[in-house]
Tab-separated table of C-alpha atoms in Angstrom:
chain	number	residue	atom	x	y	z
A	1	MET	CA	136.342	-56.753	-22.348
A	2	ALA	CA	133.224	-54.889	-22.166
A	3	THR	CA	130.322	-56.277	-19.786
A	4	LYS	CA	128.204	-58.803	-21.765
A	5	THR	CA	124.497	-58.748	-21.521
A	6	PRO	CA	122.401	-61.811	-21.309
A	7	VAL	CA	119.624	-62.130	-23.840
A	8	SER	CA	116.890	-64.710	-23.955
A	9	THR	CA	115.183	-65.016	-27.392
A	10	THR	CA	113.502	-67.634	-29.721
A	11	ILE	CA	115.127	-68.594	-33.051
A	12	ASN	CA	113.873	-70.949	-35.367
A	13	GLY	CA	111.224	-71.952	-32.828
A	14	GLU	CA	113.770	-72.776	-30.180
A	15	PRO	CA	114.274	-70.821	-26.962
A	16	VAL	CA	117.951	-69.691	-27.050
A	17	GLU	CA	120.012	-67.655	-24.538
A	18	PHE	CA	123.271	-65.885	-25.283
A	19	LEU	CA	125.738	-63.374	-24.058
A	20	CYS	CA	126.657	-60.584	-26.265
A	21	GLU	CA	127.912	-56.941	-26.176
A	22	PRO	CA	125.605	-54.141	-26.614
A	23	ARG	CA	127.814	-53.004	-29.765
A	24	GLN	CA	127.330	-56.496	-31.424
A	25	SER	CA	124.725	-56.633	-34.431
A	26	LEU	CA	122.158	-59.595	-34.345
A	27	LEU	CA	124.083	-60.584	-37.547
A	28	GLU	CA	127.263	-60.936	-35.629
A	29	VAL	CA	125.702	-62.684	-32.618
A	30	LEU	CA	123.973	-65.228	-35.309
A	31	ARG	CA	127.028	-65.941	-37.202
A	32	ASP	CA	129.999	-65.532	-34.637
A	33	THR	CA	128.296	-66.599	-31.368
A	34	LEU	CA	125.660	-69.043	-32.441
A	35	HIS	CA	127.180	-70.290	-35.602
A	36	LEU	CA	124.103	-69.634	-37.651
A	37	THR	CA	125.994	-68.470	-40.688
A	38	GLY	CA	123.251	-68.692	-43.256
A	39	ALA	CA	122.726	-64.852	-42.881
A	40	LYS	CA	125.355	-63.293	-44.798
A	41	GLU	CA	127.323	-60.179	-44.264
A	42	GLY	CA	127.347	-58.110	-47.494
A	43	CYS	CA	127.471	-54.402	-47.077
A	44	ASN	CA	126.692	-54.336	-43.400
A	45	ASN	CA	124.656	-51.284	-43.610
A	46	GLY	CA	121.155	-52.042	-44.885
A	47	ASN	CA	121.791	-51.935	-48.484
A	48	CYS	CA	122.187	-55.282	-49.735
A	49	GLY	CA	119.830	-57.606	-47.575
A	50	ALA	CA	122.107	-60.625	-47.588
A	51	CYS	CA	121.663	-60.652	-43.926
A	52	THR	CA	117.851	-60.571	-43.745
A	53	VAL	CA	116.133	-62.302	-41.026
A	54	ILE	CA	112.510	-62.331	-39.964
A	55	LEU	CA	112.216	-60.367	-36.602
A	56	ASN	CA	108.775	-60.789	-34.961
A	57	GLY	CA	107.019	-61.508	-38.273
A	58	VAL	CA	108.719	-58.822	-40.623
A	59	ALA	CA	112.076	-59.126	-42.680
A	60	VAL	CA	114.770	-56.876	-41.288
A	61	ASP	CA	118.343	-56.537	-42.283
A	62	SER	CA	120.167	-58.306	-39.245
A	63	CYS	CA	123.324	-55.894	-39.526
A	64	LEU	CA	120.857	-53.032	-38.479
A	65	VAL	CA	119.398	-54.536	-35.335
A	66	LEU	CA	121.574	-54.752	-32.198
A	67	GLY	CA	121.691	-58.291	-30.747
A	68	VAL	CA	120.617	-56.892	-27.447
A	69	GLU	CA	117.026	-56.083	-29.116
A	70	VAL	CA	116.184	-59.419	-29.471
A	71	GLU	CA	115.239	-59.952	-26.049
A	72	GLY	CA	112.053	-61.522	-25.962
A	73	ALA	CA	111.473	-61.538	-29.782
A	74	GLU	CA	111.308	-64.401	-32.365
A	75	VAL	CA	113.568	-64.793	-35.057
A	76	THR	CA	113.577	-66.745	-38.203
A	77	THR	CA	116.875	-67.429	-40.140
A	78	VAL	CA	117.381	-69.019	-43.228
A	79	GLU	CA	118.478	-72.308	-41.308
A	80	GLY	CA	114.687	-72.278	-40.165
A	81	LEU	CA	113.159	-72.843	-43.269
A	82	ALA	CA	113.845	-76.293	-44.177
A	83	CYS	CA	112.101	-78.733	-42.255
A	84	ARG	CA	114.722	-81.762	-41.532
A	85	ASN	CA	115.739	-83.305	-44.964
A	86	GLU	CA	112.862	-81.458	-46.730
A	87	LEU	CA	113.513	-78.143	-48.382
A	88	HIS	CA	111.000	-75.309	-47.984
A	89	PRO	CA	109.081	-74.982	-51.145
A	90	ILE	CA	110.658	-71.524	-51.631
A	91	GLN	CA	114.175	-73.160	-51.390
A	92	GLN	CA	113.003	-76.047	-53.865
A	93	CYS	CA	111.928	-73.431	-56.262
A	94	PHE	CA	115.044	-71.357	-56.283
A	95	LEU	CA	116.777	-74.675	-56.957
A	96	GLU	CA	114.440	-75.908	-59.822
A	97	ASP	CA	114.198	-72.585	-61.352
A	98	ALA	CA	117.900	-71.796	-61.241
A	99	ALA	CA	117.447	-68.449	-59.199
A	100	LEU	CA	120.585	-68.370	-57.821
A	101	GLN	CA	124.479	-68.382	-59.109
A	102	CYS	CA	127.239	-67.425	-56.745
A	103	GLY	CA	124.658	-67.727	-53.958
A	104	ILE	CA	125.775	-65.378	-51.521
A	105	CYS	CA	122.370	-63.319	-51.956
A	106	THR	CA	120.194	-66.156	-51.728
A	107	PRO	CA	119.720	-66.693	-47.779
A	108	GLY	CA	118.586	-63.111	-47.840
A	109	PHE	CA	116.293	-63.610	-50.873
A	110	LEU	CA	114.984	-66.894	-49.372
A	111	VAL	CA	114.122	-65.278	-46.085
A	112	ALA	CA	112.561	-61.993	-47.599
A	113	ALA	CA	110.452	-64.017	-49.949
A	114	LYS	CA	109.257	-66.030	-47.093
A	115	ALA	CA	108.296	-62.717	-45.081
A	116	LEU	CA	106.518	-61.753	-48.464
A	117	LEU	CA	104.440	-64.828	-48.934
A	118	ASP	CA	103.672	-65.206	-45.106
A	119	LYS	CA	101.907	-61.747	-45.648
A	120	ILE	CA	100.831	-61.945	-49.297
A	121	PRO	CA	100.209	-65.661	-50.342
A	122	ASN	CA	99.579	-64.967	-53.921
A	123	PRO	CA	101.732	-61.726	-54.787
A	124	THR	CA	101.654	-60.090	-58.095
A	125	GLU	CA	105.109	-59.710	-59.898
A	126	GLU	CA	105.163	-56.019	-59.049
A	127	GLN	CA	104.466	-56.877	-55.374
A	128	ILE	CA	107.305	-59.422	-55.600
A	129	ARG	CA	109.767	-56.960	-57.173
A	130	PHE	CA	108.532	-54.150	-54.719
A	131	HIS	CA	108.895	-56.419	-51.713
A	132	LEU	CA	112.438	-57.935	-52.640
A	133	ALA	CA	113.833	-54.464	-53.681
A	134	GLY	CA	116.093	-54.492	-50.639
A	135	ASN	CA	117.941	-57.565	-51.626
A	136	ILE	CA	120.663	-57.202	-54.185
A	137	CYS	CA	121.941	-59.905	-56.660
A	138	ARG	CA	124.855	-59.190	-58.662
A	139	CYS	CA	124.954	-62.274	-60.762
A	140	THR	CA	121.854	-64.069	-61.727
A	141	GLY	CA	119.431	-61.160	-62.255
A	142	TYR	CA	116.060	-60.774	-60.878
A	143	ASP	CA	114.023	-62.449	-63.383
A	144	LYS	CA	114.706	-66.048	-62.146
A	145	ILE	CA	114.273	-64.907	-58.731
A	146	VAL	CA	110.997	-63.252	-59.298
A	147	LYS	CA	109.833	-66.613	-61.126
A	148	ALA	CA	110.977	-68.700	-58.529
A	149	VAL	CA	108.915	-66.752	-55.948
A	150	GLN	CA	105.595	-66.784	-57.942
A	151	HIS	CA	106.455	-70.603	-58.369
A	152	ALA	CA	106.735	-71.215	-54.765
A	153	ALA	CA	103.493	-69.072	-54.206
A	154	GLN	CA	101.736	-71.813	-56.447
A	155	GLU	CA	103.214	-74.810	-54.993
A	156	MET	CA	102.506	-73.361	-51.130
A	157	ALA	CA	98.962	-72.867	-52.154
A	158	LYS	CA	98.435	-76.521	-53.267
B	1	MET	CA	132.875	-53.972	-34.644
B	2	ILE	CA	131.316	-50.492	-33.641
B	3	SER	CA	132.824	-48.622	-30.625
B	4	ALA	CA	131.496	-49.722	-27.373
B	5	PHE	CA	128.844	-47.944	-25.540
B	6	THR	CA	126.502	-48.248	-22.613
B	7	TYR	CA	122.858	-49.558	-23.629
B	8	LYS	CA	119.761	-48.428	-22.028
B	9	SER	CA	116.192	-49.368	-22.790
B	10	PRO	CA	114.124	-47.466	-20.470
B	11	THR	CA	110.350	-48.428	-20.285
B	12	THR	CA	109.411	-44.746	-19.671
B	13	LEU	CA	109.695	-41.717	-21.471
B	14	LYS	CA	110.901	-40.085	-18.073
B	15	ASP	CA	113.621	-42.547	-17.650
B	16	ALA	CA	114.630	-42.010	-21.487
B	17	ILE	CA	114.864	-38.354	-20.960
B	18	ALA	CA	116.941	-38.785	-17.875
B	19	SER	CA	119.219	-41.314	-19.598
B	20	LEU	CA	119.709	-38.778	-22.490
B	21	ALA	CA	120.324	-35.892	-20.102
B	22	SER	CA	123.020	-37.814	-17.927
B	23	GLU	CA	125.415	-37.645	-21.000
B	24	PRO	CA	124.361	-34.688	-23.160
B	25	GLY	CA	126.083	-34.623	-26.399
B	26	LYS	CA	127.195	-38.149	-25.996
B	27	SER	CA	124.203	-40.033	-26.229
B	28	GLU	CA	122.220	-41.210	-28.980
B	29	VAL	CA	118.389	-42.327	-29.447
B	30	LEU	CA	117.840	-45.486	-31.139
B	31	ALA	CA	114.615	-46.046	-32.600
B	32	GLY	CA	114.704	-48.019	-35.989
B	33	GLY	CA	118.612	-47.959	-35.914
B	34	SER	CA	118.644	-47.799	-39.600
B	35	ASP	CA	120.411	-44.653	-39.838
B	36	LEU	CA	122.137	-44.523	-36.277
B	37	LEU	CA	123.681	-48.071	-36.640
B	38	ALA	CA	125.057	-47.177	-40.025
B	39	LEU	CA	126.624	-43.826	-38.917
B	40	MET	CA	128.275	-45.858	-35.857
B	41	LYS	CA	129.783	-48.589	-38.098
B	42	ASP	CA	131.196	-45.758	-40.069
B	43	ARG	CA	132.449	-44.147	-36.808
B	44	ILE	CA	130.644	-40.656	-37.856
B	45	ALA	CA	128.688	-41.311	-34.741
B	46	THR	CA	130.472	-42.606	-31.547
B	47	PRO	CA	127.996	-42.143	-28.758
B	48	GLU	CA	128.883	-43.317	-24.998
B	49	VAL	CA	125.124	-44.070	-24.429
B	50	VAL	CA	122.739	-45.512	-26.726
B	51	VAL	CA	119.209	-45.255	-25.551
B	52	ASN	CA	116.651	-47.534	-27.151
B	53	ILE	CA	113.384	-45.990	-27.076
B	54	LYS	CA	111.190	-48.858	-28.446
B	55	SER	CA	110.508	-50.346	-24.977
B	56	ILE	CA	108.452	-47.240	-24.271
B	57	PRO	CA	104.798	-47.858	-24.585
B	58	ASN	CA	102.500	-45.643	-26.566
B	59	LEU	CA	105.042	-44.045	-28.691
B	60	SER	CA	103.855	-46.210	-31.488
B	61	GLY	CA	100.639	-46.727	-33.243
B	62	ILE	CA	98.418	-44.249	-35.083
B	63	ASN	CA	95.150	-42.389	-33.588
B	64	VAL	CA	92.577	-40.633	-35.594
B	65	ALA	CA	90.645	-38.123	-33.697
B	66	GLY	CA	89.653	-34.307	-33.422
B	67	GLY	CA	90.318	-33.693	-37.230
B	68	LYS	CA	93.869	-35.080	-37.015
B	69	ILE	CA	95.861	-38.102	-37.276
B	70	GLN	CA	98.453	-38.642	-34.541
B	71	ILE	CA	101.207	-40.742	-35.477
B	72	GLY	CA	103.351	-42.022	-32.748
B	73	ALA	CA	106.996	-41.378	-33.299
B	74	ASN	CA	108.110	-45.231	-33.104
B	75	THR	CA	105.729	-46.128	-35.679
B	76	THR	CA	107.296	-48.055	-38.364
B	77	LEU	CA	107.093	-46.802	-42.054
B	78	THR	CA	105.392	-50.161	-42.968
B	79	ASP	CA	102.736	-49.583	-40.241
B	80	LEU	CA	102.322	-46.011	-41.595
B	81	ILE	CA	101.750	-46.928	-45.181
B	82	GLU	CA	99.298	-49.952	-44.570
B	83	HIS	CA	97.191	-47.844	-42.101
B	84	ALA	CA	93.487	-47.290	-43.445
B	85	ALA	CA	92.951	-43.908	-42.387
B	86	VAL	CA	96.429	-42.693	-43.557
B	87	LYS	CA	96.081	-44.375	-46.839
B	88	LYS	CA	92.522	-42.618	-47.246
B	89	ASN	CA	93.556	-39.176	-45.806
B	90	LEU	CA	97.153	-38.742	-46.441
B	91	PRO	CA	98.001	-40.279	-49.851
B	92	ALA	CA	101.010	-38.097	-50.443
B	93	LEU	CA	102.502	-39.267	-47.205
B	94	VAL	CA	101.956	-43.030	-47.971
B	95	SER	CA	103.606	-42.124	-51.383
B	96	ALA	CA	106.822	-40.743	-49.841
B	97	ALA	CA	106.985	-43.676	-47.191
B	98	ARG	CA	106.408	-46.246	-49.651
B	99	ASP	CA	109.121	-44.979	-51.993
B	100	LEU	CA	111.661	-44.908	-49.085
B	101	GLY	CA	114.526	-47.301	-48.549
B	102	SER	CA	113.470	-51.260	-48.745
B	103	THR	CA	110.910	-53.555	-47.242
B	104	GLN	CA	113.642	-54.330	-44.605
B	105	ILE	CA	114.145	-50.497	-43.870
B	106	ARG	CA	110.477	-49.501	-43.930
B	107	ASN	CA	109.844	-52.471	-41.472
B	108	VAL	CA	112.215	-50.792	-38.841
B	109	ALA	CA	112.867	-47.306	-39.813
B	110	THR	CA	110.271	-45.216	-37.820
B	111	VAL	CA	108.506	-41.651	-38.549
B	112	GLY	CA	110.423	-39.815	-35.683
B	113	GLY	CA	113.800	-41.382	-36.967
B	114	ASN	CA	113.038	-40.253	-40.437
B	115	LEU	CA	112.563	-36.644	-39.204
B	116	CYS	CA	115.725	-36.999	-36.986
B	117	GLN	CA	118.168	-38.687	-39.455
B	118	ARG	CA	121.547	-37.328	-40.358
B	119	ASN	CA	122.331	-36.091	-43.877
B	120	ARG	CA	123.844	-38.107	-46.431
B	121	ASP	CA	126.130	-35.734	-47.834
B	122	TRP	CA	129.345	-37.747	-48.937
B	123	TYR	CA	131.610	-35.186	-47.016
B	124	PHE	CA	129.779	-35.837	-43.779
B	125	ARG	CA	129.561	-39.532	-44.295
B	126	ASN	CA	133.158	-39.505	-44.979
B	127	GLY	CA	134.107	-38.070	-41.741
B	128	LEU	CA	134.590	-34.730	-43.134
B	129	ASN	CA	137.116	-35.634	-45.549
B	130	PRO	CA	137.968	-32.763	-47.904
B	131	GLU	CA	139.069	-34.931	-50.843
B	132	VAL	CA	135.268	-36.063	-51.066
B	133	LYS	CA	133.941	-32.507	-51.091
B	134	GLU	CA	134.015	-32.325	-54.958
B	135	GLU	CA	131.170	-34.699	-55.446
B	136	LEU	CA	128.446	-32.223	-55.681
B	137	GLN	CA	126.008	-33.583	-58.167
B	138	TYR	CA	123.676	-34.296	-55.304
B	139	SER	CA	124.260	-31.051	-53.627
B	140	SER	CA	121.925	-28.292	-52.631
B	141	ILE	CA	120.791	-25.635	-55.255
B	142	PHE	CA	119.874	-23.575	-52.620
B	143	PRO	CA	122.879	-23.457	-50.252
B	144	MET	CA	122.605	-21.845	-46.818
B	145	GLU	CA	124.806	-20.820	-44.095
B	146	GLY	CA	127.797	-22.091	-46.505
B	147	GLN	CA	126.466	-25.696	-46.335
B	148	VAL	CA	125.605	-27.545	-49.685
B	149	TYR	CA	124.131	-30.917	-48.425
B	150	VAL	CA	120.517	-31.711	-48.717
B	151	HIS	CA	118.022	-32.841	-46.193
B	152	PRO	CA	117.498	-36.254	-46.522
B	153	SER	CA	113.800	-36.643	-45.154
B	154	THR	CA	111.166	-37.242	-47.695
B	155	LEU	CA	108.402	-37.392	-45.082
B	156	ALA	CA	109.188	-33.985	-44.006
B	157	PRO	CA	108.221	-31.937	-46.982
B	158	VAL	CA	105.155	-33.876	-47.355
B	159	LEU	CA	104.259	-33.291	-43.540
B	160	ILE	CA	105.119	-29.507	-43.997
B	161	ALA	CA	102.536	-29.298	-47.035
B	162	TYR	CA	100.066	-30.906	-44.939
B	163	GLY	CA	100.560	-28.588	-42.121
B	164	ALA	CA	101.956	-31.191	-39.461
B	165	SER	CA	103.378	-30.680	-36.246
B	166	VAL	CA	105.598	-32.696	-33.876
B	167	THR	CA	105.164	-33.296	-30.074
B	168	VAL	CA	108.409	-33.316	-28.343
B	169	ALA	CA	109.068	-34.477	-24.682
B	170	SER	CA	111.548	-32.055	-23.139
B	171	GLY	CA	112.779	-32.750	-19.717
B	172	VAL	CA	110.489	-33.376	-16.596
B	173	ASP	CA	108.760	-30.470	-14.515
B	174	ALA	CA	108.811	-30.185	-10.666
B	175	ALA	CA	106.021	-32.513	-10.416
B	176	GLY	CA	107.944	-35.292	-12.143
B	177	LYS	CA	105.698	-35.300	-15.014
B	178	GLU	CA	107.328	-34.934	-18.755
B	179	LYS	CA	107.055	-31.523	-20.412
B	180	THR	CA	106.156	-31.369	-23.715
B	181	ARG	CA	106.265	-28.567	-26.607
B	182	GLU	CA	104.564	-28.637	-29.879
B	183	ILE	CA	106.854	-27.559	-33.135
B	184	PRO	CA	105.556	-27.239	-36.580
B	185	VAL	CA	107.525	-29.615	-38.688
B	186	GLU	CA	108.485	-26.712	-40.731
B	187	LYS	CA	110.300	-25.116	-37.874
B	188	LEU	CA	111.947	-28.446	-36.823
B	189	PHE	CA	114.981	-28.153	-39.051
B	190	GLN	CA	117.987	-25.861	-38.853
B	191	VAL	CA	121.304	-26.052	-41.021
B	192	SER	CA	123.886	-28.334	-39.562
B	193	ASP	CA	127.462	-27.304	-39.380
B	194	LEU	CA	128.277	-30.968	-39.853
B	195	LYS	CA	129.787	-31.172	-36.370
B	196	GLY	CA	127.617	-30.583	-33.090
B	197	LYS	CA	124.782	-28.702	-34.565
B	198	ARG	CA	122.105	-31.264	-35.838
B	199	GLU	CA	119.804	-30.929	-38.727
B	200	VAL	CA	116.946	-30.776	-36.241
B	201	VAL	CA	116.761	-27.846	-33.337
B	202	LEU	CA	115.897	-30.614	-30.711
B	203	ALA	CA	118.017	-30.187	-27.546
B	204	PRO	CA	120.121	-33.425	-26.898
B	205	ASN	CA	117.523	-34.676	-24.234
B	206	GLU	CA	114.427	-34.151	-26.499
B	207	ILE	CA	112.417	-36.883	-28.076
B	208	ILE	CA	109.702	-36.490	-30.578
B	209	VAL	CA	106.485	-38.291	-29.271
B	210	SER	CA	104.304	-37.906	-32.180
B	211	VAL	CA	103.671	-36.423	-35.373
B	212	ASN	CA	100.408	-34.754	-35.740
B	213	VAL	CA	98.715	-33.936	-39.192
B	214	PRO	CA	95.572	-32.184	-39.677
B	215	VAL	CA	92.946	-33.741	-41.861
B	216	VAL	CA	91.395	-31.048	-43.426
B	217	ASP	CA	88.443	-31.541	-45.913
B	218	GLY	CA	88.898	-30.229	-49.614
B	219	VAL	CA	92.784	-30.425	-49.334
B	220	LYS	CA	94.162	-32.250	-52.149
B	221	ALA	CA	97.922	-33.400	-52.060
B	222	ALA	CA	100.674	-35.176	-53.988
B	223	GLU	CA	104.350	-35.767	-53.887
B	224	ILE	CA	106.704	-36.455	-56.769
B	225	GLU	CA	110.317	-37.758	-56.365
B	226	VAL	CA	112.638	-37.598	-59.208
B	227	ARG	CA	115.039	-40.654	-58.806
B	228	GLU	CA	118.040	-42.303	-60.863
B	229	ARG	CA	116.534	-45.577	-59.448
B	230	GLN	CA	112.975	-46.384	-58.687
B	231	SER	CA	113.645	-48.356	-55.581
B	232	HIS	CA	116.080	-48.000	-52.573
B	233	ASP	CA	117.618	-44.818	-53.455
B	234	TRP	CA	117.264	-41.059	-52.453
B	235	PRO	CA	115.530	-38.681	-54.672
B	236	LEU	CA	117.388	-36.189	-56.712
B	237	VAL	CA	114.510	-33.695	-56.040
B	238	GLN	CA	111.082	-34.034	-54.430
B	239	ALA	CA	108.174	-31.621	-54.795
B	240	ALA	CA	105.273	-31.991	-52.218
B	241	ALA	CA	102.130	-30.174	-52.904
B	242	ALA	CA	98.829	-29.533	-50.956
B	243	LEU	CA	96.078	-27.449	-52.436
B	244	THR	CA	92.748	-26.240	-50.885
B	245	VAL	CA	90.350	-25.701	-53.896
B	246	ASP	CA	86.954	-24.184	-53.401
B	247	ALA	CA	83.934	-25.250	-55.329
B	248	SER	CA	84.645	-23.067	-58.343
B	249	GLY	CA	87.925	-24.851	-58.834
B	250	THR	CA	89.868	-21.498	-57.375
B	251	ILE	CA	92.820	-22.478	-55.182
B	252	THR	CA	92.350	-20.735	-52.082
B	253	LYS	CA	95.575	-22.135	-50.488
B	254	ALA	CA	98.558	-23.697	-51.677
B	255	ASN	CA	101.552	-25.380	-50.002
B	256	VAL	CA	104.268	-26.285	-51.986
B	257	VAL	CA	107.345	-27.871	-50.530
B	258	LEU	CA	110.682	-28.963	-52.107
B	259	GLY	CA	112.986	-31.753	-50.719
B	260	HIS	CA	116.704	-32.526	-51.714
B	261	VAL	CA	117.200	-29.173	-52.801
B	262	ALA	CA	118.691	-27.448	-49.871
B	263	PRO	CA	119.914	-28.252	-46.231
B	264	VAL	CA	116.179	-27.877	-44.988
B	265	PRO	CA	113.173	-28.739	-46.684
B	266	VAL	CA	112.082	-25.581	-48.472
B	267	ARG	CA	108.839	-23.787	-49.123
B	268	ALA	CA	108.617	-22.518	-52.748
B	269	SER	CA	107.122	-19.391	-51.703
B	270	ALA	CA	106.723	-17.901	-55.209
B	271	ALA	CA	104.920	-20.857	-56.686
B	272	GLU	CA	102.404	-20.672	-53.856
B	273	LYS	CA	101.837	-16.932	-54.276
B	274	LEU	CA	101.164	-17.414	-57.916
B	275	LEU	CA	98.763	-20.287	-57.425
B	276	VAL	CA	96.354	-18.613	-55.032
B	277	GLY	CA	93.456	-17.216	-56.437
B	278	LYS	CA	93.703	-19.000	-59.874
B	279	LYS	CA	92.376	-22.220	-61.380
B	280	LEU	CA	94.985	-25.025	-61.782
B	281	ASP	CA	95.749	-25.859	-65.411
B	282	ALA	CA	98.757	-27.301	-67.050
B	283	ASN	CA	100.096	-23.735	-67.643
B	284	LEU	CA	99.542	-22.466	-64.360
B	285	ALA	CA	101.640	-25.715	-62.944
B	286	THR	CA	104.237	-25.068	-65.519
B	287	GLN	CA	104.590	-21.715	-64.346
B	288	ALA	CA	104.356	-22.524	-60.765
B	289	GLY	CA	107.405	-24.858	-61.473
B	290	LYS	CA	109.454	-22.274	-62.968
B	291	ALA	CA	108.630	-19.950	-60.017
B	292	ALA	CA	109.778	-22.941	-57.557
B	293	SER	CA	113.114	-22.845	-59.003
B	294	GLU	CA	113.848	-19.248	-59.354
B	295	GLY	CA	116.832	-17.987	-57.420
B	296	ALA	CA	118.796	-21.369	-57.447
B	297	LYS	CA	122.587	-20.914	-56.807
B	298	THR	CA	123.566	-23.880	-59.099
B	299	THR	CA	127.040	-25.199	-60.008
B	300	PRO	CA	127.990	-27.178	-63.410
B	301	LYS	CA	127.326	-30.425	-61.472
B	302	ASN	CA	123.961	-29.881	-59.960
B	303	GLU	CA	122.346	-27.373	-62.537
B	304	TYR	CA	120.537	-30.244	-63.708
B	305	LYS	CA	118.219	-29.935	-60.642
B	306	THR	CA	116.550	-26.583	-61.578
B	307	ALA	CA	114.762	-28.483	-64.514
B	308	LEU	CA	113.928	-31.474	-62.058
B	309	VAL	CA	112.331	-28.806	-59.613
B	310	GLU	CA	110.084	-27.336	-62.359
B	311	VAL	CA	108.769	-30.805	-63.538
B	312	ALA	CA	108.527	-32.334	-60.186
B	313	VAL	CA	106.464	-29.148	-58.768
B	314	LYS	CA	104.110	-29.380	-62.128
B	315	ARG	CA	103.631	-32.905	-61.469
B	316	ALA	CA	102.998	-32.558	-57.776
B	317	LEU	CA	100.328	-29.950	-58.473
B	318	LEU	CA	98.534	-31.778	-61.223
B	319	GLY	CA	98.977	-34.996	-59.527
B	320	ALA	CA	97.111	-33.566	-56.614
B	321	VAL	CA	94.211	-32.893	-58.493
B	322	GLY	CA	94.251	-36.446	-59.999
B	323	ASN	CA	95.971	-35.311	-63.509
B	324	GLU	CA	98.853	-37.868	-63.481
B	325	TYR	CA	99.470	-36.775	-67.300
B	326	TRP	CA	103.058	-38.299	-67.320
B	327	LYS	CA	101.905	-41.795	-66.799
B	328	GLY	CA	100.537	-41.578	-70.216
B	329	ALA	CA	96.691	-41.459	-71.435
């Protein structure tokens, strides 16, 4: 067993400490060590976006970040979006607008959309499509997802 | 899970160089990780030591001074495309960086890493599996040293067109200070043997510190990528053009550089020669495109690329002077 490294970080606003091997990706640490299974392993090489988390304010593929790299960082996963029993407006709009089918891409889309709306609160359709191009959906299609993000932007502006 | 390695996260350039030198050839630099970690997952890279250079201060950020824009090697592509001076002075570089990867990739991928990334050839990425060698539709139309892969960087052709250089930290002198050397981006690349010899001429203990782009008044530049998909894909062909045009409209200097057609970014010298001393119009741009594709050694699977080179060069040249005719009147 390789030596494990202690890592102190902040996940969804809570201080978290964990031990990991340097070769473990952030995605593996989130899912296997911290049991935050919202981020999904799709391609595991940065093509599908299903493992998207927000790292220090920007969306990243957690499969392409090592667990040891988040020392001192701030991480937001899809588990950090809802507030107690209340869904985040982006989640609510995805539900209302039927912007999901099988759901495996959804956590990645929600987190990527959150990062986008944090940066650009009122994005154009083109900006939404540009910023979500790293997330792949293989069943719903993108129109409903784009509409749900536009809807969420309107809700969040209220 | 990827093979185990020793992880180092030095906070000085000197320590990073020492870490790389301690296991020459068995260590890898980790910057954004979007290439290295994917290579490690596929067991194409199996380093014993991984040196994360993101904890080293001053390797990221953009400085504008003395007629040049100095881009720290660790600057992410997102930070590059959002920087006001870069947007104003280097529109072709912004175009290339913006079209690259996805938001998630651009948020981690660095300018230095983009130049040092390994090639995307399927044969290489499949562990030199001979069965994969037949997939040649993306391959080089200007093969070199028997290699048919294409260089993956889309920043490199643009940086070469702009006349950029890289500052490289290479070892430590007797006084304990890092030694640096300057390499024109054009001279940074070599033909890899897909084994020990990399796509860049850097020694195993060398690290790119910054990319330095001269800002010259009157230089007009553009880049065109011809793609199967508009996002999150590598181009089939890329052309970058930077033109210096005098008051009469005559081209006094032309840099035309092609990407994704050869194992290194290549200068289209015949096209450049044709352009200098003339005034640019659609006819001249078309001729320059034809000149750029001359000498191509194609196969039935990749011969379409010569037509793409012709149109990409034509569009890059006319786009540089603001004539984006292909977008419609």
